[in-house]
Amino acid sequence: MAQGTLTIAWAGAGAALLALAAPAAGAQVLGSDAAACTTAQGPAILATVTGLKDRTGTLKLELYPPNEKDFLAGDDDLAREGKFFRRVTVTPPPSGDAAICIRVPRPGRYAMFLGHDRDGKRKFNFWSDGAGFPSNHKIGRARPKLVDALIDAGPGITRTTIRAQYLRGLGGFGFMR
């Protein structure tokens, strides 16, 4: 009897772990790293992106080393210095939230940036593009702070929700209503 109870407990724990790795209801996991999240291979981060202004352009999820010097540095510069950088670019889904998976080389701390390249020019346009970070603090008019971008990735699938922000007049970047 005790053995049967143990089997049920393990089965319940396994189902709970699979539920944690699954995307939000109805959301397809997007990106070149999707298999790392859908098959629970890890380590990876599954970011659910909410609050998109529209469905134009592309979404890019980027990971940087967790320090001021490297945060938002050019990927060519980071590569030249032998530092970690990863980017996953996807087309926004036609509706709902976007679930984007990005692999990490090992569990640890990273800096994460979400960009919504609405004009398709592959360079951040302050006037039209959107941005977001795991902390979901309002960006305002200042350069994003490293502390708002930090995320600790575990050995499996780490989940986060990022709310996209766009220029909202004199107050700077903020959330869509």
mmCIF file of C-alpha atoms in Angstrom:
data_model
loop_
_atom_site.group_PDB
_atom_site.id
_atom_site.type_symbol
_atom_site.label_atom_id
_atom_site.label_comp_id
_atom_site.label_asym_id
_atom_site.label_seq_id
_atom_site.Cartn_x
_atom_site.Cartn_y
_atom_site.Cartn_z
ATOM 1 C CA MET A 1 0.000 0.000 0.000
ATOM 2 C CA ALA A 2 2.805 2.422 0.873
ATOM 3 C CA GLN A 3 4.492 1.592 -2.439
ATOM 4 C CA GLY A 4 1.282 2.444 -4.359
ATOM 5 C CA THR A 5 1.068 5.774 -2.536
ATOM 6 C CA LEU A 6 4.669 6.547 -3.433
ATOM 7 C CA THR A 7 4.015 5.775 -7.111
ATOM 8 C CA ILE A 8 1.017 8.126 -7.148
ATOM 9 C CA ALA A 9 3.052 10.861 -5.432
ATOM 10 C CA TRP A 10 5.819 10.560 -8.047
ATOM 11 C CA ALA A 11 3.282 10.538 -10.879
ATOM 12 C CA GLY A 12 1.705 13.699 -9.442
ATOM 13 C CA ALA A 13 5.106 15.376 -9.151
ATOM 14 C CA GLY A 14 5.917 14.453 -12.758
ATOM 15 C CA ALA A 15 2.629 15.939 -13.970
ATOM 16 C CA ALA A 16 3.353 19.118 -12.004
ATOM 17 C CA LEU A 17 6.791 19.412 -13.604
ATOM 18 C CA LEU A 18 5.306 18.951 -17.090
ATOM 19 C CA ALA A 19 2.681 21.614 -16.324
ATOM 20 C CA LEU A 20 5.432 24.058 -15.350
ATOM 21 C CA ALA A 21 7.195 23.445 -18.667
ATOM 22 C CA ALA A 22 4.012 23.834 -20.727
ATOM 23 C CA PRO A 23 3.186 27.207 -22.310
ATOM 24 C CA ALA A 24 0.123 29.221 -21.373
ATOM 25 C CA ALA A 25 -3.138 27.657 -22.499
ATOM 26 C CA GLY A 26 -3.428 27.804 -26.266
ATOM 27 C CA ALA A 27 -0.005 29.414 -26.768
ATOM 28 C CA GLN A 28 2.409 27.718 -29.140
ATOM 29 C CA VAL A 29 6.040 27.857 -28.011
ATOM 30 C CA LEU A 30 7.905 29.927 -30.610
ATOM 31 C CA GLY A 31 11.506 30.202 -31.720
ATOM 32 C CA SER A 32 14.440 28.122 -32.841
ATOM 33 C CA ASP A 33 14.900 26.872 -29.249
ATOM 34 C CA ALA A 34 11.246 25.767 -28.785
ATOM 35 C CA ALA A 35 12.167 22.086 -28.388
ATOM 36 C CA ALA A 36 14.222 22.893 -25.281
ATOM 37 C CA CYS A 37 11.005 24.048 -23.574
ATOM 38 C CA THR A 38 8.421 21.712 -25.100
ATOM 39 C CA THR A 39 10.410 18.577 -24.314
ATOM 40 C CA ALA A 40 11.618 19.960 -20.957
ATOM 41 C CA GLN A 41 15.266 19.530 -21.987
ATOM 42 C CA GLY A 42 16.532 22.720 -20.333
ATOM 43 C CA PRO A 43 18.228 24.643 -19.191
ATOM 44 C CA ALA A 44 16.053 27.188 -20.942
ATOM 45 C CA ILE A 45 13.821 30.177 -20.260
ATOM 46 C CA LEU A 46 10.210 30.240 -21.429
ATOM 47 C CA ALA A 47 9.123 33.877 -21.660
ATOM 48 C CA THR A 48 5.442 34.687 -22.038
ATOM 49 C CA VAL A 49 5.189 38.091 -23.726
ATOM 50 C CA THR A 50 2.039 40.105 -23.008
ATOM 51 C CA GLY A 51 0.790 43.568 -23.936
ATOM 52 C CA LEU A 52 1.890 43.682 -27.572
ATOM 53 C CA LYS A 53 0.819 46.886 -29.312
ATOM 54 C CA ASP A 54 0.231 45.074 -32.595
ATOM 55 C CA ARG A 55 1.352 42.039 -34.599
ATOM 56 C CA THR A 56 3.766 43.761 -36.978
ATOM 57 C CA GLY A 57 7.494 43.112 -37.381
ATOM 58 C CA THR A 58 9.367 40.674 -35.168
ATOM 59 C CA LEU A 59 9.968 39.908 -31.511
ATOM 60 C CA LYS A 60 13.483 39.229 -30.312
ATOM 61 C CA LEU A 61 14.461 37.764 -26.989
ATOM 62 C CA GLU A 62 18.114 38.293 -26.060
ATOM 63 C CA LEU A 63 20.329 37.042 -23.233
ATOM 64 C CA TYR A 64 23.447 38.890 -22.071
ATOM 65 C CA PRO A 65 26.058 38.407 -19.369
ATOM 66 C CA PRO A 66 24.702 39.846 -16.086
ATOM 67 C CA ASN A 67 26.898 42.953 -15.787
ATOM 68 C CA GLU A 68 26.605 46.654 -16.725
ATOM 69 C CA LYS A 69 29.425 46.598 -19.290
ATOM 70 C CA ASP A 70 27.934 43.765 -21.346
ATOM 71 C CA PHE A 71 24.209 44.489 -20.894
ATOM 72 C CA LEU A 72 22.770 45.579 -24.295
ATOM 73 C CA ALA A 73 26.265 45.535 -25.861
ATOM 74 C CA GLY A 74 26.574 44.636 -29.531
ATOM 75 C CA ASP A 75 26.550 40.914 -30.227
ATOM 76 C CA ASP A 76 29.660 41.231 -32.423
ATOM 77 C CA ASP A 77 31.539 42.911 -29.548
ATOM 78 C CA LEU A 78 30.483 40.192 -27.108
ATOM 79 C CA ALA A 79 31.492 37.434 -29.549
ATOM 80 C CA ARG A 80 34.863 39.075 -30.176
ATOM 81 C CA GLU A 81 35.492 39.055 -26.403
ATOM 82 C CA GLY A 82 34.365 35.420 -26.107
ATOM 83 C CA LYS A 83 31.319 36.317 -23.991
ATOM 84 C CA PHE A 84 27.940 34.636 -24.008
ATOM 85 C CA PHE A 85 25.125 36.135 -26.089
ATOM 86 C CA ARG A 86 21.980 34.506 -27.483
ATOM 87 C CA ARG A 87 19.085 35.827 -29.556
ATOM 88 C CA VAL A 88 15.855 34.205 -30.688
ATOM 89 C CA THR A 89 13.758 36.106 -33.252
ATOM 90 C CA VAL A 90 10.138 35.240 -34.022
ATOM 91 C CA THR A 91 7.104 36.617 -35.813
ATOM 92 C CA PRO A 92 4.406 37.644 -33.302
ATOM 93 C CA PRO A 93 1.504 35.198 -33.140
ATOM 94 C CA PRO A 94 -1.733 36.389 -34.795
ATOM 95 C CA SER A 95 -3.414 36.809 -31.390
ATOM 96 C CA GLY A 96 -2.839 36.276 -27.687
ATOM 97 C CA ASP A 97 0.421 36.141 -25.792
ATOM 98 C CA ALA A 98 3.711 35.040 -27.363
ATOM 99 C CA ALA A 99 5.537 32.154 -25.660
ATOM 100 C CA ILE A 100 9.228 32.311 -26.645
ATOM 101 C CA CYS A 101 11.829 29.760 -25.586
ATOM 102 C CA ILE A 102 15.545 30.571 -25.337
ATOM 103 C CA ARG A 103 18.245 28.090 -24.320
ATOM 104 C CA VAL A 104 20.896 29.008 -21.767
ATOM 105 C CA PRO A 105 24.346 27.377 -21.671
ATOM 106 C CA ARG A 106 24.051 26.467 -17.984
ATOM 107 C CA PRO A 107 21.951 27.375 -14.954
ATOM 108 C CA GLY A 108 22.844 30.805 -13.608
ATOM 109 C CA ARG A 109 22.128 34.520 -13.773
ATOM 110 C CA TYR A 110 21.618 36.352 -17.074
ATOM 111 C CA ALA A 111 20.320 39.703 -18.315
ATOM 112 C CA MET A 112 17.287 39.425 -20.614
ATOM 113 C CA PHE A 113 15.870 41.912 -23.116
ATOM 114 C CA LEU A 114 12.717 41.691 -25.207
ATOM 115 C CA GLY A 115 12.491 43.874 -28.289
ATOM 116 C CA HIS A 116 9.481 44.384 -30.560
ATOM 117 C CA ASP A 117 10.946 45.534 -33.875
ATOM 118 C CA ARG A 118 7.727 46.930 -35.333
ATOM 119 C CA ASP A 119 9.287 48.678 -38.353
ATOM 120 C CA GLY A 120 11.436 45.700 -39.418
ATOM 121 C CA LYS A 121 14.687 47.679 -39.622
ATOM 122 C CA ARG A 122 16.538 45.381 -37.156
ATOM 123 C CA LYS A 123 17.706 48.398 -35.144
ATOM 124 C CA PHE A 124 15.846 49.767 -32.114
ATOM 125 C CA ASN A 125 13.629 52.709 -33.106
ATOM 126 C CA PHE A 126 12.838 54.718 -29.980
ATOM 127 C CA TRP A 127 9.727 56.222 -31.609
ATOM 128 C CA SER A 128 7.984 53.012 -32.691
ATOM 129 C CA ASP A 129 9.546 49.866 -31.246
ATOM 130 C CA GLY A 130 8.698 48.199 -27.945
ATOM 131 C CA ALA A 131 10.840 46.730 -25.184
ATOM 132 C CA GLY A 132 10.486 44.708 -22.011
ATOM 133 C CA PHE A 133 12.366 43.019 -19.189
ATOM 134 C CA PRO A 134 11.631 40.260 -16.664
ATOM 135 C CA SER A 135 11.078 42.712 -13.766
ATOM 136 C CA ASN A 136 8.247 44.485 -15.630
ATOM 137 C CA HIS A 137 9.220 47.803 -14.018
ATOM 138 C CA LYS A 138 8.194 50.801 -16.098
ATOM 139 C CA ILE A 139 11.137 51.884 -18.271
ATOM 140 C CA GLY A 140 10.159 55.565 -18.494
ATOM 141 C CA ARG A 141 12.667 57.874 -20.219
ATOM 142 C CA ALA A 142 15.935 56.468 -18.858
ATOM 143 C CA ARG A 143 18.190 53.761 -20.242
ATOM 144 C CA PRO A 144 16.980 50.397 -18.929
ATOM 145 C CA LYS A 145 18.622 49.308 -15.683
ATOM 146 C CA LEU A 146 20.518 46.035 -15.451
ATOM 147 C CA VAL A 147 18.691 45.096 -12.239
ATOM 148 C CA ASP A 148 15.379 45.100 -14.170
ATOM 149 C CA ALA A 149 16.765 42.663 -16.743
ATOM 150 C CA LEU A 150 18.270 40.054 -14.410
ATOM 151 C CA ILE A 151 16.856 36.548 -14.377
ATOM 152 C CA ASP A 152 18.092 33.397 -12.652
ATOM 153 C CA ALA A 153 17.796 30.316 -14.873
ATOM 154 C CA GLY A 154 17.535 26.944 -13.169
ATOM 155 C CA PRO A 155 18.523 23.512 -14.524
ATOM 156 C CA GLY A 156 15.120 22.903 -16.155
ATOM 157 C CA ILE A 157 12.668 25.354 -17.684
ATOM 158 C CA THR A 158 12.510 28.754 -16.004
ATOM 159 C CA ARG A 159 9.287 30.648 -16.675
ATOM 160 C CA THR A 160 8.898 34.415 -16.790
ATOM 161 C CA THR A 161 6.318 36.887 -18.058
ATOM 162 C CA ILE A 162 7.444 40.045 -19.829
ATOM 163 C CA ARG A 163 4.994 42.880 -20.428
ATOM 164 C CA ALA A 164 5.931 44.879 -23.540
ATOM 165 C CA GLN A 165 6.297 48.668 -23.225
ATOM 166 C CA TYR A 166 6.089 51.380 -25.891
ATOM 167 C CA LEU A 167 6.692 55.140 -26.044
ATOM 168 C CA ARG A 168 3.729 56.851 -24.391
ATOM 169 C CA GLY A 169 4.370 60.579 -24.757
ATOM 170 C CA LEU A 170 6.481 62.722 -22.429
ATOM 171 C CA GLY A 171 6.485 60.081 -19.706
ATOM 172 C CA GLY A 172 8.616 57.786 -21.844
ATOM 173 C CA PHE A 173 8.025 54.056 -22.210
ATOM 174 C CA GLY A 174 5.086 52.448 -20.488
ATOM 175 C CA PHE A 175 2.526 49.687 -20.798
ATOM 176 C CA MET A 176 -0.332 49.721 -23.291
ATOM 177 C CA ARG A 177 -3.746 49.956 -21.691
#
